Amino acid sequence: MEFATNLLNIITYLPLVGALVIVFALRADSTRAIKAVATIVAGLDFVVSVPLWFLYEPGGAPFQFDFQASWIPSVGASYHVGVDGISILLILLTTLLGFIAVYSSFTAITHRHKEYYVFLLLLQTGMLGVFISLDLVLFYVFWEVMLVPMYFLIGVWGGARKLYAAIKFFLYTLVGSVLMLVGILALYFYNSTGLQAIGLVGLGNAPSFDVTQLYTIAGQIPAGLQFWIFLAFFVGFAIKVPMFPFHTWLPDAHVEAPTAGSVILAGVLLKMGTYGFIRFSLPMLPNATREAVPWVVALAIIGIIYGGLVAMAQKDMKKLVAYSSVSHLGFVMLGMFALNPQGLSGSVLQMINHGLSTGGLFLLVGIVYERRHTRAIADYGGLAKVMPIYAMLFLILTLASIGLPTLNGFIGEFTILIGALDRSTLWAVLASTGIVIGAAYMLWLYQRVFFGEVTHEENKTLKDVNLREQWTLIPLIVLCFWIGIYPKPFFRIMEPSIERIVRVVDPDYLKQPVAQPQAMPLPALADDAAGHTAR
């Protein structure tokens, strides 16, 4: 088959192949070889994923690089994969952060290297599978696959309370997964009883879990059934986001996870929840989505403000960044449920932005933790004097997280607020307070850690970031500036996919006429302008 046809399979299963090589071909004490194989595989996976950016045609078919094969014909489940402009961005983010996670673990992980890198690569396969799946059963399988390696990454290589954090993460996610499965089965049984052929024809007369087929008749599902299916999906995805009040597992998981685990957790795993809403809830359950808007937006705004206020009260750097994610993902949900092109585009872009800036901040916290073995803000101060390069890198990512113009966070938040303002001035005003709170806690963190005198003797001899550590951060910083200065390529690749979703979930929106401003002729040209229509 052609390279393009199998490109998604290569990207998804290359980390799995690397994990199998480490398991069967390398001894547990071959630490250097294990690191080399994991790094090469993760780096190659990113390189192989880059052609998606160049080969994808935004004006082409809704899903491209399509591959479908019979899988479980008795229930109408198939191995169907493909991507649109939204999932391509998330795949590129996953492969980039996957490589950075492997590369940044060289000194942070000191025991059981073989198992660690195997789980890290298996996790990457699970995450990529979620973003390429166009069959609900296949999506659910990949969703569950990624749960196991993340559990072990936290539970084996985490901090002092790692078992508590790992079990809490596992149970929360499992509850959400079970409810999501209930929603999937409700779709299936509704189809199989003949009330409505939501799957159309799979093989013979069997129902189908194919996403592209479900899209075509989603609006015909009765409102009552849509509500219950939406609720099941909502809880499953909201736990993963996580939205308030389903967020309580996140701070523990972040604080106890190893640095690479926190990077992947913040950068990719949380996006699986928001991606689930965009891929399934909005286009498949449009009537229920419209009815749920006030409630979801209310929870999103509460999360924005609550997450910021709780972050401001933290004394642990990692926990502060963790609670900032609750606030940032609240913005993502607000833009998404504005149900207009501006809000949804900003939501998707902010998913990428959060992965870059927050993933980078977790890397930076991990770097200083390796040197001092403490994350308490009070144990630092004056680091700009002893670690100037580290201070500069931290400042850039802090400003990106805040949303300073010319950096990525500004573009995402601004676009989301435009979308929210189009729906309700109150939404935009309340959400804007979260930006102010975010600036307060991030600048407070930076001031406490980097300014002032070096009061702790242990900090006076700290070494600045080395070349390897700089190279884990430079790609993230470059992308932060690229999106902040020239976001057009990112909007261009996602806009057709966004428009298709808006047409389903709010078909009247794109039919609304856009008011054209009337230009007033200059006084000196008043006579020449007579008889002409201002444009």
Short mmCIF file of C-alpha atoms in Angstrom, two decimals:
data_model
loop_
_atom_site.label_atom_id
_atom_site.label_comp_id
_atom_site.label_asym_id
_atom_site.label_seq_id
_atom_site.Cartn_x
_atom_site.Cartn_y
_atom_site.Cartn_z
CA MET A 1 0.00 0.00 0.00
CA GLU A 2 1.03 3.60 -0.44
CA PHE A 3 3.00 5.33 2.30
CA ALA A 4 0.24 7.90 2.89
CA THR A 5 -2.38 5.19 3.38
CA ASN A 6 -0.40 3.54 6.16
CA LEU A 7 1.07 6.73 7.61
CA LEU A 8 -1.27 6.81 10.61
CA ASN A 9 -0.59 3.17 11.42
CA ILE A 10 3.16 3.75 11.24
CA ILE A 11 2.95 6.77 13.55
CA THR A 12 0.72 4.97 16.05
CA TYR A 13 2.48 1.63 16.27
CA LEU A 14 6.11 2.71 15.94
CA PRO A 15 6.32 3.38 19.73
CA LEU A 16 4.78 -0.06 20.34
CA VAL A 17 7.47 -1.66 18.17
CA GLY A 18 10.11 0.24 20.12
CA ALA A 19 8.64 -0.99 23.40
CA LEU A 20 8.71 -4.59 22.15
CA VAL A 21 12.35 -4.22 21.09
CA ILE A 22 13.26 -3.00 24.57
CA VAL A 23 11.31 -5.84 26.21
CA PHE A 24 12.67 -8.73 24.14
CA ALA A 25 16.02 -7.56 22.77
CA LEU A 26 17.61 -5.60 25.62
CA ARG A 27 18.67 -6.64 29.09
CA ALA A 28 17.46 -4.70 32.12
CA ASP A 29 21.01 -3.52 32.92
CA SER A 30 21.61 -2.19 29.38
CA THR A 31 20.60 1.30 30.46
CA ARG A 32 22.37 3.22 27.71
CA ALA A 33 20.99 0.98 24.98
CA ILE A 34 17.47 1.25 26.41
CA LYS A 35 17.67 5.05 26.48
CA ALA A 36 19.09 5.11 22.96
CA VAL A 37 16.34 2.90 21.51
CA ALA A 38 13.59 4.86 23.28
CA THR A 39 15.02 8.19 22.12
CA ILE A 40 15.50 7.07 18.52
CA VAL A 41 11.99 5.59 18.34
CA ALA A 42 10.32 8.64 19.90
CA GLY A 43 12.34 11.01 17.70
CA LEU A 44 11.60 9.00 14.58
CA ASP A 45 7.90 8.97 15.47
CA PHE A 46 7.89 12.76 15.54
CA VAL A 47 9.76 12.95 12.23
CA VAL A 48 7.31 10.53 10.59
CA SER A 49 4.34 12.55 11.88
CA VAL A 50 5.55 15.85 10.38
CA PRO A 51 4.45 14.93 6.80
CA LEU A 52 0.85 15.00 8.05
CA TRP A 53 1.17 18.79 8.28
CA PHE A 54 2.31 19.12 4.66
CA LEU A 55 0.20 16.39 3.04
CA TYR A 56 -3.11 17.26 4.66
CA GLU A 57 -5.42 19.31 2.42
CA PRO A 58 -7.73 21.55 4.50
CA GLY A 59 -10.14 21.92 1.60
CA GLY A 60 -10.22 18.19 0.88
CA ALA A 61 -12.13 15.30 2.40
CA PRO A 62 -13.27 15.74 6.02
CA PHE A 63 -11.04 12.83 7.14
CA GLN A 64 -7.84 12.06 5.30
CA PHE A 65 -5.15 9.33 5.39
CA ASP A 66 -8.18 7.08 5.79
CA PHE A 67 -7.62 3.38 6.46
CA GLN A 68 -10.39 0.87 7.18
CA ALA A 69 -10.41 -2.88 7.71
CA SER A 70 -12.90 -5.39 9.08
CA TRP A 71 -12.31 -5.99 12.80
CA ILE A 72 -15.35 -7.29 14.73
CA PRO A 73 -17.97 -7.75 12.00
CA SER A 74 -20.49 -9.43 14.30
CA VAL A 75 -21.13 -6.10 16.07
CA GLY A 76 -20.27 -3.75 13.22
CA ALA A 77 -16.96 -2.53 14.69
CA SER A 78 -14.16 -1.87 12.23
CA TYR A 79 -10.56 -0.77 12.39
CA HIS A 80 -11.15 2.67 10.92
CA VAL A 81 -8.60 5.45 11.31
CA GLY A 82 -8.27 8.91 9.79
CA VAL A 83 -7.52 12.50 10.74
CA ASP A 84 -8.87 15.98 10.22
CA GLY A 85 -7.21 19.33 10.90
CA ILE A 86 -7.94 19.12 14.63
CA SER A 87 -6.49 15.67 15.23
CA ILE A 88 -3.40 16.40 13.13
CA LEU A 89 -2.42 19.21 15.50
CA LEU A 90 -2.90 16.93 18.50
CA ILE A 91 -0.90 14.12 16.89
CA LEU A 92 2.01 16.48 16.25
CA LEU A 93 1.79 17.74 19.83
CA THR A 94 1.78 14.15 21.11
CA THR A 95 4.82 13.01 19.14
CA LEU A 96 6.77 16.16 20.03
CA LEU A 97 6.04 15.93 23.75
CA GLY A 98 6.60 12.17 23.64
CA PHE A 99 10.12 12.70 22.35
CA ILE A 100 10.78 15.46 24.87
CA ALA A 101 9.47 13.25 27.70
CA VAL A 102 11.89 10.47 26.77
CA TYR A 103 14.83 12.83 26.29
CA SER A 104 14.21 14.66 29.56
CA SER A 105 14.14 11.42 31.58
CA PHE A 106 17.83 10.54 31.21
CA THR A 107 18.86 11.81 34.64
CA ALA A 108 15.48 12.03 36.36
CA ILE A 109 14.87 8.25 36.33
CA THR A 110 17.36 6.30 38.42
CA HIS A 111 15.84 2.81 38.64
CA ARG A 112 13.94 0.26 36.54
CA HIS A 113 14.84 2.02 33.31
CA LYS A 114 13.60 -0.81 31.10
CA GLU A 115 10.07 -0.82 32.45
CA TYR A 116 9.93 2.97 32.54
CA TYR A 117 10.72 3.50 28.86
CA VAL A 118 8.47 0.60 27.84
CA PHE A 119 5.52 2.19 29.63
CA LEU A 120 6.34 5.62 28.19
CA LEU A 121 6.31 4.24 24.63
CA LEU A 122 3.15 2.20 25.23
CA LEU A 123 1.47 5.33 26.55
CA GLN A 124 2.34 7.15 23.35
CA THR A 125 0.74 4.45 21.21
CA GLY A 126 -2.43 4.65 23.31
CA MET A 127 -2.64 8.44 23.03
CA LEU A 128 -2.04 8.46 19.29
CA GLY A 129 -4.66 5.76 18.83
CA VAL A 130 -7.26 7.96 20.52
CA PHE A 131 -6.62 10.79 18.06
CA ILE A 132 -6.80 8.65 14.91
CA SER A 133 -9.79 6.43 15.76
CA LEU A 134 -12.91 6.79 13.62
CA ASP A 135 -14.73 3.90 15.27
CA LEU A 136 -16.22 4.20 18.75
CA VAL A 137 -15.10 0.75 19.88
CA LEU A 138 -11.57 1.35 18.60
CA PHE A 139 -11.53 4.74 20.32
CA TYR A 140 -12.60 3.13 23.58
CA VAL A 141 -9.90 0.45 23.34
CA PHE A 142 -7.15 3.04 22.88
CA TRP A 143 -8.69 5.20 25.62
CA GLU A 144 -8.35 2.29 28.05
CA VAL A 145 -4.91 1.24 26.78
CA MET A 146 -3.33 4.53 27.80
CA LEU A 147 -4.73 4.22 31.34
CA VAL A 148 -2.49 1.29 32.37
CA PRO A 149 0.97 2.70 31.52
CA MET A 150 0.10 6.06 33.10
CA TYR A 151 -0.96 4.27 36.27
CA PHE A 152 2.42 2.55 36.51
CA LEU A 153 4.39 5.68 35.62
CA ILE A 154 2.82 7.45 38.58
CA GLY A 155 2.72 4.44 40.92
CA VAL A 156 6.30 3.21 40.41
CA TRP A 157 8.33 6.31 39.57
CA GLY A 158 6.29 8.92 41.43
CA GLY A 159 6.85 10.77 44.69
CA ALA A 160 6.13 9.97 48.32
CA ARG A 161 2.35 9.59 47.86
CA LYS A 162 2.61 7.90 44.48
CA LEU A 163 0.34 4.93 45.22
CA TYR A 164 -2.47 7.14 46.48
CA ALA A 165 -2.16 9.41 43.43
CA ALA A 166 -1.97 6.48 40.99
CA ILE A 167 -5.01 4.72 42.43
CA LYS A 168 -7.00 7.96 42.51
CA PHE A 169 -6.10 8.66 38.88
CA PHE A 170 -7.02 5.11 37.88
CA LEU A 171 -10.37 5.05 39.70
CA TYR A 172 -11.50 8.48 38.48
CA THR A 173 -10.60 7.67 34.89
CA LEU A 174 -12.13 4.21 35.12
CA VAL A 175 -15.45 5.59 36.35
CA GLY A 176 -15.48 8.02 33.45
CA SER A 177 -14.59 5.24 31.03
CA VAL A 178 -17.44 3.03 32.24
CA LEU A 179 -19.97 5.83 31.81
CA MET A 180 -18.60 6.56 28.35
CA LEU A 181 -18.98 2.86 27.49
CA VAL A 182 -22.61 3.05 28.63
CA GLY A 183 -23.15 5.91 26.19
CA ILE A 184 -21.52 3.94 23.37
CA LEU A 185 -23.67 0.90 24.12
CA ALA A 186 -26.79 3.06 24.23
CA LEU A 187 -26.03 4.17 20.69
CA TYR A 188 -25.51 0.56 19.64
CA PHE A 189 -28.69 -0.85 21.17
CA TYR A 190 -30.75 2.05 19.88
CA ASN A 191 -29.53 1.14 16.43
CA SER A 192 -29.93 -2.61 16.77
CA THR A 193 -33.53 -2.40 17.99
CA GLY A 194 -34.45 -0.62 14.78
CA LEU A 195 -35.64 2.64 16.34
CA GLN A 196 -33.13 4.54 14.25
CA ALA A 197 -30.30 3.25 12.09
CA ILE A 198 -27.68 5.48 13.64
CA GLY A 199 -24.90 3.33 12.27
CA LEU A 200 -26.48 2.96 8.83
CA VAL A 201 -25.06 -0.16 7.23
CA GLY A 202 -21.82 -1.65 8.45
CA LEU A 203 -21.46 -5.18 7.13
CA GLY A 204 -24.70 -6.63 5.83
CA ASN A 205 -27.45 -5.33 8.10
CA ALA A 206 -25.26 -5.09 11.20
CA PRO A 207 -25.14 -1.83 13.18
CA SER A 208 -22.00 0.22 12.86
CA PHE A 209 -19.85 2.14 15.32
CA ASP A 210 -18.26 4.08 12.47
CA VAL A 211 -17.93 7.74 13.43
CA THR A 212 -18.35 9.11 9.92
CA GLN A 213 -21.64 7.24 9.55
CA LEU A 214 -22.90 8.30 12.96
CA TYR A 215 -22.36 11.94 12.00
CA THR A 216 -24.81 11.73 9.10
CA ILE A 217 -27.91 11.00 11.17
CA ALA A 218 -26.90 12.18 14.65
CA GLY A 219 -29.48 14.97 14.72
CA GLN A 220 -32.30 12.42 14.28
CA ILE A 221 -31.66 10.74 17.65
CA PRO A 222 -34.58 11.56 20.00
CA ALA A 223 -33.91 14.43 22.38
CA GLY A 224 -34.41 12.32 25.51
CA LEU A 225 -31.91 9.69 24.43
CA GLN A 226 -29.47 12.36 23.30
CA PHE A 227 -29.57 13.89 26.77
CA TRP A 228 -28.64 10.65 28.54
CA ILE A 229 -25.93 9.74 26.06
CA PHE A 230 -24.54 13.27 26.26
CA LEU A 231 -24.52 13.03 30.06
CA ALA A 232 -22.61 9.73 29.96
CA PHE A 233 -20.06 11.16 27.53
CA PHE A 234 -19.90 14.41 29.48
CA VAL A 235 -18.86 12.80 32.75
CA GLY A 236 -16.30 10.58 31.01
CA PHE A 237 -14.70 13.45 29.14
CA ALA A 238 -15.07 16.04 31.92
CA ILE A 239 -13.10 13.83 34.32
CA LYS A 240 -10.27 13.63 31.81
CA VAL A 241 -10.23 17.38 31.02
CA PRO A 242 -10.63 17.82 34.07
CA MET A 243 -13.54 20.20 34.57
CA PHE A 244 -14.69 21.53 37.91
CA PRO A 245 -15.87 19.65 40.02
CA PHE A 246 -14.25 16.52 38.53
CA HIS A 247 -10.73 17.88 38.90
CA THR A 248 -9.65 16.61 42.32
CA TRP A 249 -7.51 13.76 40.96
CA LEU A 250 -5.33 16.11 38.92
CA PRO A 251 -3.20 17.93 41.55
CA ASP A 252 -2.23 14.65 43.25
CA ALA A 253 -1.38 12.98 39.94
CA HIS A 254 0.71 15.94 38.78
CA VAL A 255 2.59 16.39 42.04
CA GLU A 256 3.46 12.72 42.45
CA ALA A 257 4.16 11.87 38.79
CA PRO A 258 7.73 11.95 37.48
CA THR A 259 8.55 15.02 35.40
CA ALA A 260 7.97 13.27 32.07
CA GLY A 261 4.67 11.92 33.38
CA SER A 262 3.53 15.44 34.28
CA VAL A 263 4.56 16.72 30.85
CA ILE A 264 2.53 14.01 29.09
CA LEU A 265 -0.36 14.33 31.52
CA ALA A 266 -0.68 18.09 31.07
CA GLY A 267 0.36 18.22 27.44
CA VAL A 268 -1.64 15.36 25.96
CA LEU A 269 -3.81 13.31 28.34
CA LEU A 270 -5.95 16.25 29.41
CA LYS A 271 -6.55 17.06 25.73
CA MET A 272 -8.11 13.65 25.23
CA GLY A 273 -11.11 14.86 27.22
CA THR A 274 -11.55 18.07 25.25
CA TYR A 275 -10.93 16.15 22.02
CA GLY A 276 -13.68 13.71 22.98
CA PHE A 277 -16.17 16.58 23.26
CA ILE A 278 -15.16 17.95 19.85
CA ARG A 279 -15.06 14.62 18.06
CA PHE A 280 -18.15 12.96 19.57
CA SER A 281 -20.39 15.03 21.84
CA LEU A 282 -20.81 18.13 19.68
CA PRO A 283 -21.30 16.60 16.21
CA MET A 284 -23.09 13.40 17.30
CA LEU A 285 -25.39 14.91 19.93
CA PRO A 286 -26.07 18.44 18.65
CA ASN A 287 -29.48 18.94 20.27
CA ALA A 288 -28.29 17.85 23.70
CA THR A 289 -25.16 19.97 23.27
CA ARG A 290 -27.21 23.11 22.65
CA GLU A 291 -29.37 22.38 25.70
CA ALA A 292 -26.29 21.82 27.87
CA VAL A 293 -24.52 25.06 26.93
CA PRO A 294 -25.57 27.15 29.98
CA TRP A 295 -24.57 24.42 32.42
CA VAL A 296 -21.26 23.56 30.79
CA VAL A 297 -20.31 27.22 30.39
CA ALA A 298 -21.15 27.85 34.06
CA LEU A 299 -18.86 25.00 35.13
CA ALA A 300 -16.15 26.23 32.76
CA ILE A 301 -16.23 29.77 34.18
CA ILE A 302 -16.25 28.44 37.75
CA GLY A 303 -13.23 26.32 36.83
CA ILE A 304 -11.42 29.33 35.34
CA ILE A 305 -11.85 31.42 38.48
CA TYR A 306 -11.63 28.63 41.05
CA GLY A 307 -8.52 27.09 39.49
CA GLY A 308 -6.80 30.47 39.49
CA LEU A 309 -7.68 31.29 43.09
CA VAL A 310 -6.56 27.89 44.37
CA ALA A 311 -3.34 28.14 42.35
CA MET A 312 -2.63 31.47 44.01
CA ALA A 313 -2.79 29.79 47.44
CA GLN A 314 -0.29 27.02 46.65
CA LYS A 315 3.13 26.71 48.26
CA ASP A 316 4.35 23.93 45.96
CA MET A 317 5.49 24.97 42.46
CA LYS A 318 4.22 21.82 40.79
CA LYS A 319 0.83 21.99 42.47
CA LEU A 320 0.49 25.64 41.44
CA VAL A 321 1.10 24.74 37.80
CA ALA A 322 -1.32 21.81 38.17
CA TYR A 323 -4.16 24.04 39.38
CA SER A 324 -3.39 26.50 36.59
CA SER A 325 -4.36 23.69 34.21
CA VAL A 326 -7.87 23.63 35.71
CA SER A 327 -8.17 27.32 34.87
CA HIS A 328 -6.67 27.03 31.38
CA LEU A 329 -8.82 24.05 30.44
CA GLY A 330 -11.83 26.02 31.64
CA PHE A 331 -11.03 28.50 28.87
CA VAL A 332 -10.88 25.64 26.38
CA MET A 333 -14.34 24.43 27.42
CA LEU A 334 -15.75 27.97 27.33
CA GLY A 335 -14.59 28.49 23.76
CA MET A 336 -15.83 25.08 22.70
CA PHE A 337 -19.35 25.58 24.05
CA ALA A 338 -19.65 29.04 22.56
CA LEU A 339 -20.53 26.91 19.52
CA ASN A 340 -19.18 29.37 16.99
CA PRO A 341 -16.10 29.29 14.74
CA GLN A 342 -14.14 31.81 16.81
CA GLY A 343 -14.72 30.00 20.09
CA LEU A 344 -14.02 26.54 18.73
CA SER A 345 -10.90 27.66 16.84
CA GLY A 346 -9.57 29.36 19.95
CA SER A 347 -10.42 26.28 21.98
CA VAL A 348 -8.42 23.95 19.74
CA LEU A 349 -5.50 26.37 19.57
CA GLN A 350 -5.55 26.79 23.34
CA MET A 351 -5.34 23.02 23.70
CA ILE A 352 -2.05 23.18 21.81
CA ASN A 353 -0.91 26.28 23.69
CA HIS A 354 -1.53 24.68 27.06
CA GLY A 355 0.44 21.60 26.06
CA LEU A 356 3.42 23.74 25.05
CA SER A 357 3.54 26.28 27.88
CA THR A 358 2.39 24.11 30.79
CA GLY A 359 4.41 21.13 29.57
CA GLY A 360 7.45 23.42 29.48
CA LEU A 361 6.74 24.72 32.99
CA PHE A 362 6.60 21.18 34.35
CA LEU A 363 9.94 20.48 32.67
CA LEU A 364 11.44 23.55 34.34
CA VAL A 365 10.08 22.61 37.76
CA GLY A 366 11.52 19.13 37.26
CA ILE A 367 14.94 20.55 36.36
CA VAL A 368 15.29 22.52 39.58
CA TYR A 369 13.78 19.66 41.60
CA GLU A 370 16.54 17.33 40.39
CA ARG A 371 19.09 19.77 41.81
CA ARG A 372 17.40 20.71 45.10
CA HIS A 373 14.87 17.91 45.72
CA THR A 374 12.25 20.37 46.87
CA ARG A 375 9.39 22.11 45.10
CA ALA A 376 8.46 24.43 47.97
CA ILE A 377 8.38 28.03 46.75
CA ALA A 378 9.75 29.23 50.10
CA ASP A 379 12.93 27.19 49.56
CA TYR A 380 13.97 29.36 46.65
CA GLY A 381 14.58 33.03 45.92
CA GLY A 382 17.18 34.88 43.91
CA LEU A 383 17.65 32.07 41.38
CA ALA A 384 18.02 34.60 38.56
CA LYS A 385 21.49 35.37 39.95
CA VAL A 386 22.75 31.79 40.01
CA MET A 387 20.72 30.31 37.10
CA PRO A 388 20.26 33.16 34.57
CA ILE A 389 19.47 30.96 31.54
CA TYR A 390 16.99 28.96 33.59
CA ALA A 391 15.39 32.20 34.78
CA MET A 392 15.04 33.45 31.19
CA LEU A 393 13.45 30.21 29.97
CA PHE A 394 11.07 30.20 32.93
CA LEU A 395 10.11 33.82 32.25
CA ILE A 396 9.24 33.13 28.61
CA LEU A 397 7.01 30.19 29.47
CA THR A 398 5.45 32.12 32.36
CA LEU A 399 4.51 34.94 30.01
CA ALA A 400 3.21 32.41 27.48
CA SER A 401 1.01 30.91 30.18
CA ILE A 402 -0.26 34.35 31.19
CA GLY A 403 -1.08 35.25 27.59
CA LEU A 404 1.33 38.09 26.79
CA PRO A 405 0.97 39.40 23.21
CA THR A 406 3.50 37.87 20.77
CA LEU A 407 3.24 34.58 22.68
CA ASN A 408 0.84 31.73 22.01
CA GLY A 409 -1.40 32.09 25.06
CA PHE A 410 -2.60 35.51 23.94
CA ILE A 411 -3.89 34.28 20.57
CA GLY A 412 -5.82 31.39 22.09
CA GLU A 413 -7.40 33.36 24.94
CA PHE A 414 -8.21 36.34 22.72
CA THR A 415 -9.96 34.16 20.14
CA ILE A 416 -11.92 32.33 22.84
CA LEU A 417 -13.04 35.62 24.39
CA ILE A 418 -14.19 36.87 20.97
CA GLY A 419 -16.27 33.70 20.60
CA ALA A 420 -17.65 34.03 24.13
CA LEU A 421 -18.45 37.72 23.63
CA ASP A 422 -20.46 36.83 20.54
CA ARG A 423 -22.70 34.71 22.78
CA SER A 424 -22.76 36.68 26.01
CA THR A 425 -20.97 39.73 27.36
CA LEU A 426 -21.24 38.25 30.85
CA TRP A 427 -19.36 35.11 29.79
CA ALA A 428 -16.48 37.17 28.43
CA VAL A 429 -16.32 39.49 31.46
CA LEU A 430 -16.28 36.65 33.97
CA ALA A 431 -13.71 34.68 31.99
CA SER A 432 -11.50 37.77 31.73
CA THR A 433 -11.13 37.82 35.50
CA GLY A 434 -9.40 34.47 35.16
CA ILE A 435 -6.74 36.08 32.97
CA VAL A 436 -6.06 38.68 35.66
CA ILE A 437 -5.89 36.02 38.36
CA GLY A 438 -3.60 33.92 36.16
CA ALA A 439 -1.19 36.81 35.71
CA ALA A 440 -1.21 37.37 39.48
CA TYR A 441 -0.30 33.84 40.55
CA MET A 442 2.26 33.25 37.79
CA LEU A 443 4.07 36.54 38.39
CA TRP A 444 3.90 35.94 42.14
CA LEU A 445 5.54 32.55 41.60
CA TYR A 446 8.25 34.04 39.41
CA GLN A 447 8.96 36.88 41.84
CA ARG A 448 9.29 34.53 44.83
CA VAL A 449 11.54 32.05 43.05
CA PHE A 450 13.82 34.26 40.97
CA PHE A 451 14.02 37.73 42.53
CA GLY A 452 15.48 38.93 45.80
CA GLU A 453 18.52 37.62 47.62
CA VAL A 454 19.74 34.03 47.64
CA THR A 455 18.84 33.21 51.24
CA HIS A 456 19.42 29.44 51.19
CA GLU A 457 23.01 28.21 51.07
CA GLU A 458 22.02 25.21 48.95
CA ASN A 459 20.86 27.53 46.17
CA LYS A 460 24.16 29.40 45.85
CA THR A 461 25.88 26.47 44.16
CA LEU A 462 23.06 25.43 41.82
CA LYS A 463 24.18 24.76 38.26
CA ASP A 464 22.38 26.42 35.38
CA VAL A 465 20.56 24.36 32.75
CA ASN A 466 22.85 22.21 30.64
CA LEU A 467 22.71 21.83 26.88
CA ARG A 468 20.47 18.73 26.96
CA GLU A 469 17.96 20.49 29.20
CA GLN A 470 17.98 23.55 26.96
CA TRP A 471 17.24 21.44 23.92
CA THR A 472 14.18 19.92 25.59
CA LEU A 473 12.78 23.44 26.05
CA ILE A 474 13.85 25.26 22.89
CA PRO A 475 11.28 23.55 20.57
CA LEU A 476 8.47 24.50 22.95
CA ILE A 477 9.61 28.11 23.18
CA VAL A 478 10.02 28.41 19.41
CA LEU A 479 6.45 27.15 18.93
CA CYS A 480 5.17 29.56 21.59
CA PHE A 481 6.60 32.49 19.61
CA TRP A 482 5.52 31.06 16.24
CA ILE A 483 1.88 30.72 17.30
CA GLY A 484 1.97 34.08 19.08
CA ILE A 485 3.37 35.95 16.07
CA TYR A 486 1.99 34.04 13.08
CA PRO A 487 -0.91 31.72 14.02
CA LYS A 488 -2.44 31.67 10.52
CA PRO A 489 -1.08 28.21 9.51
CA PHE A 490 -2.60 26.65 12.62
CA PHE A 491 -5.99 28.27 12.05
CA ARG A 492 -5.86 27.38 8.36
CA ILE A 493 -5.43 23.66 8.98
CA MET A 494 -8.25 23.45 11.54
CA GLU A 495 -10.85 25.89 10.16
CA PRO A 496 -12.63 23.56 7.68
CA SER A 497 -13.01 20.94 10.43
CA ILE A 498 -14.29 23.59 12.85
CA GLU A 499 -16.80 24.86 10.30
CA ARG A 500 -18.18 21.37 9.72
CA ILE A 501 -18.79 20.96 13.46
CA VAL A 502 -20.48 24.37 13.73
CA ARG A 503 -22.77 23.54 10.80
CA VAL A 504 -23.98 20.46 12.67
CA VAL A 505 -24.26 21.81 16.19
CA ASP A 506 -25.60 25.26 15.27
CA PRO A 507 -26.65 25.23 11.61
CA ASP A 508 -28.22 28.69 11.79
CA TYR A 509 -25.05 30.41 13.00
CA LEU A 510 -23.15 30.36 9.71
CA LYS A 511 -26.27 31.61 7.89
CA GLN A 512 -26.36 34.81 9.92
CA PRO A 513 -25.47 37.87 7.82
CA VAL A 514 -22.34 39.67 8.91
CA ALA A 515 -22.91 43.38 9.38
CA GLN A 516 -20.55 45.40 7.20
CA PRO A 517 -19.28 48.65 8.73
CA GLN A 518 -20.06 51.74 6.69
CA ALA A 519 -17.09 53.97 6.04
CA MET A 520 -17.62 57.73 6.35
CA PRO A 521 -16.16 59.70 3.39
CA LEU A 522 -13.50 62.25 4.18
CA PRO A 523 -14.77 65.86 4.09
CA ALA A 524 -12.38 66.81 1.30
CA LEU A 525 -13.71 64.03 -0.87
CA ALA A 526 -17.39 64.52 -0.07
CA ASP A 527 -18.24 65.72 -3.55
CA ASP A 528 -16.40 62.84 -5.22
CA ALA A 529 -18.11 60.39 -2.93
CA ALA A 530 -21.59 61.57 -3.85
CA GLY A 531 -23.59 58.94 -5.59
CA HIS A 532 -21.27 56.14 -4.53
CA THR A 533 -21.98 53.52 -1.89
CA ALA A 534 -19.51 53.43 0.99
CA ARG A 535 -17.81 50.07 1.33
#
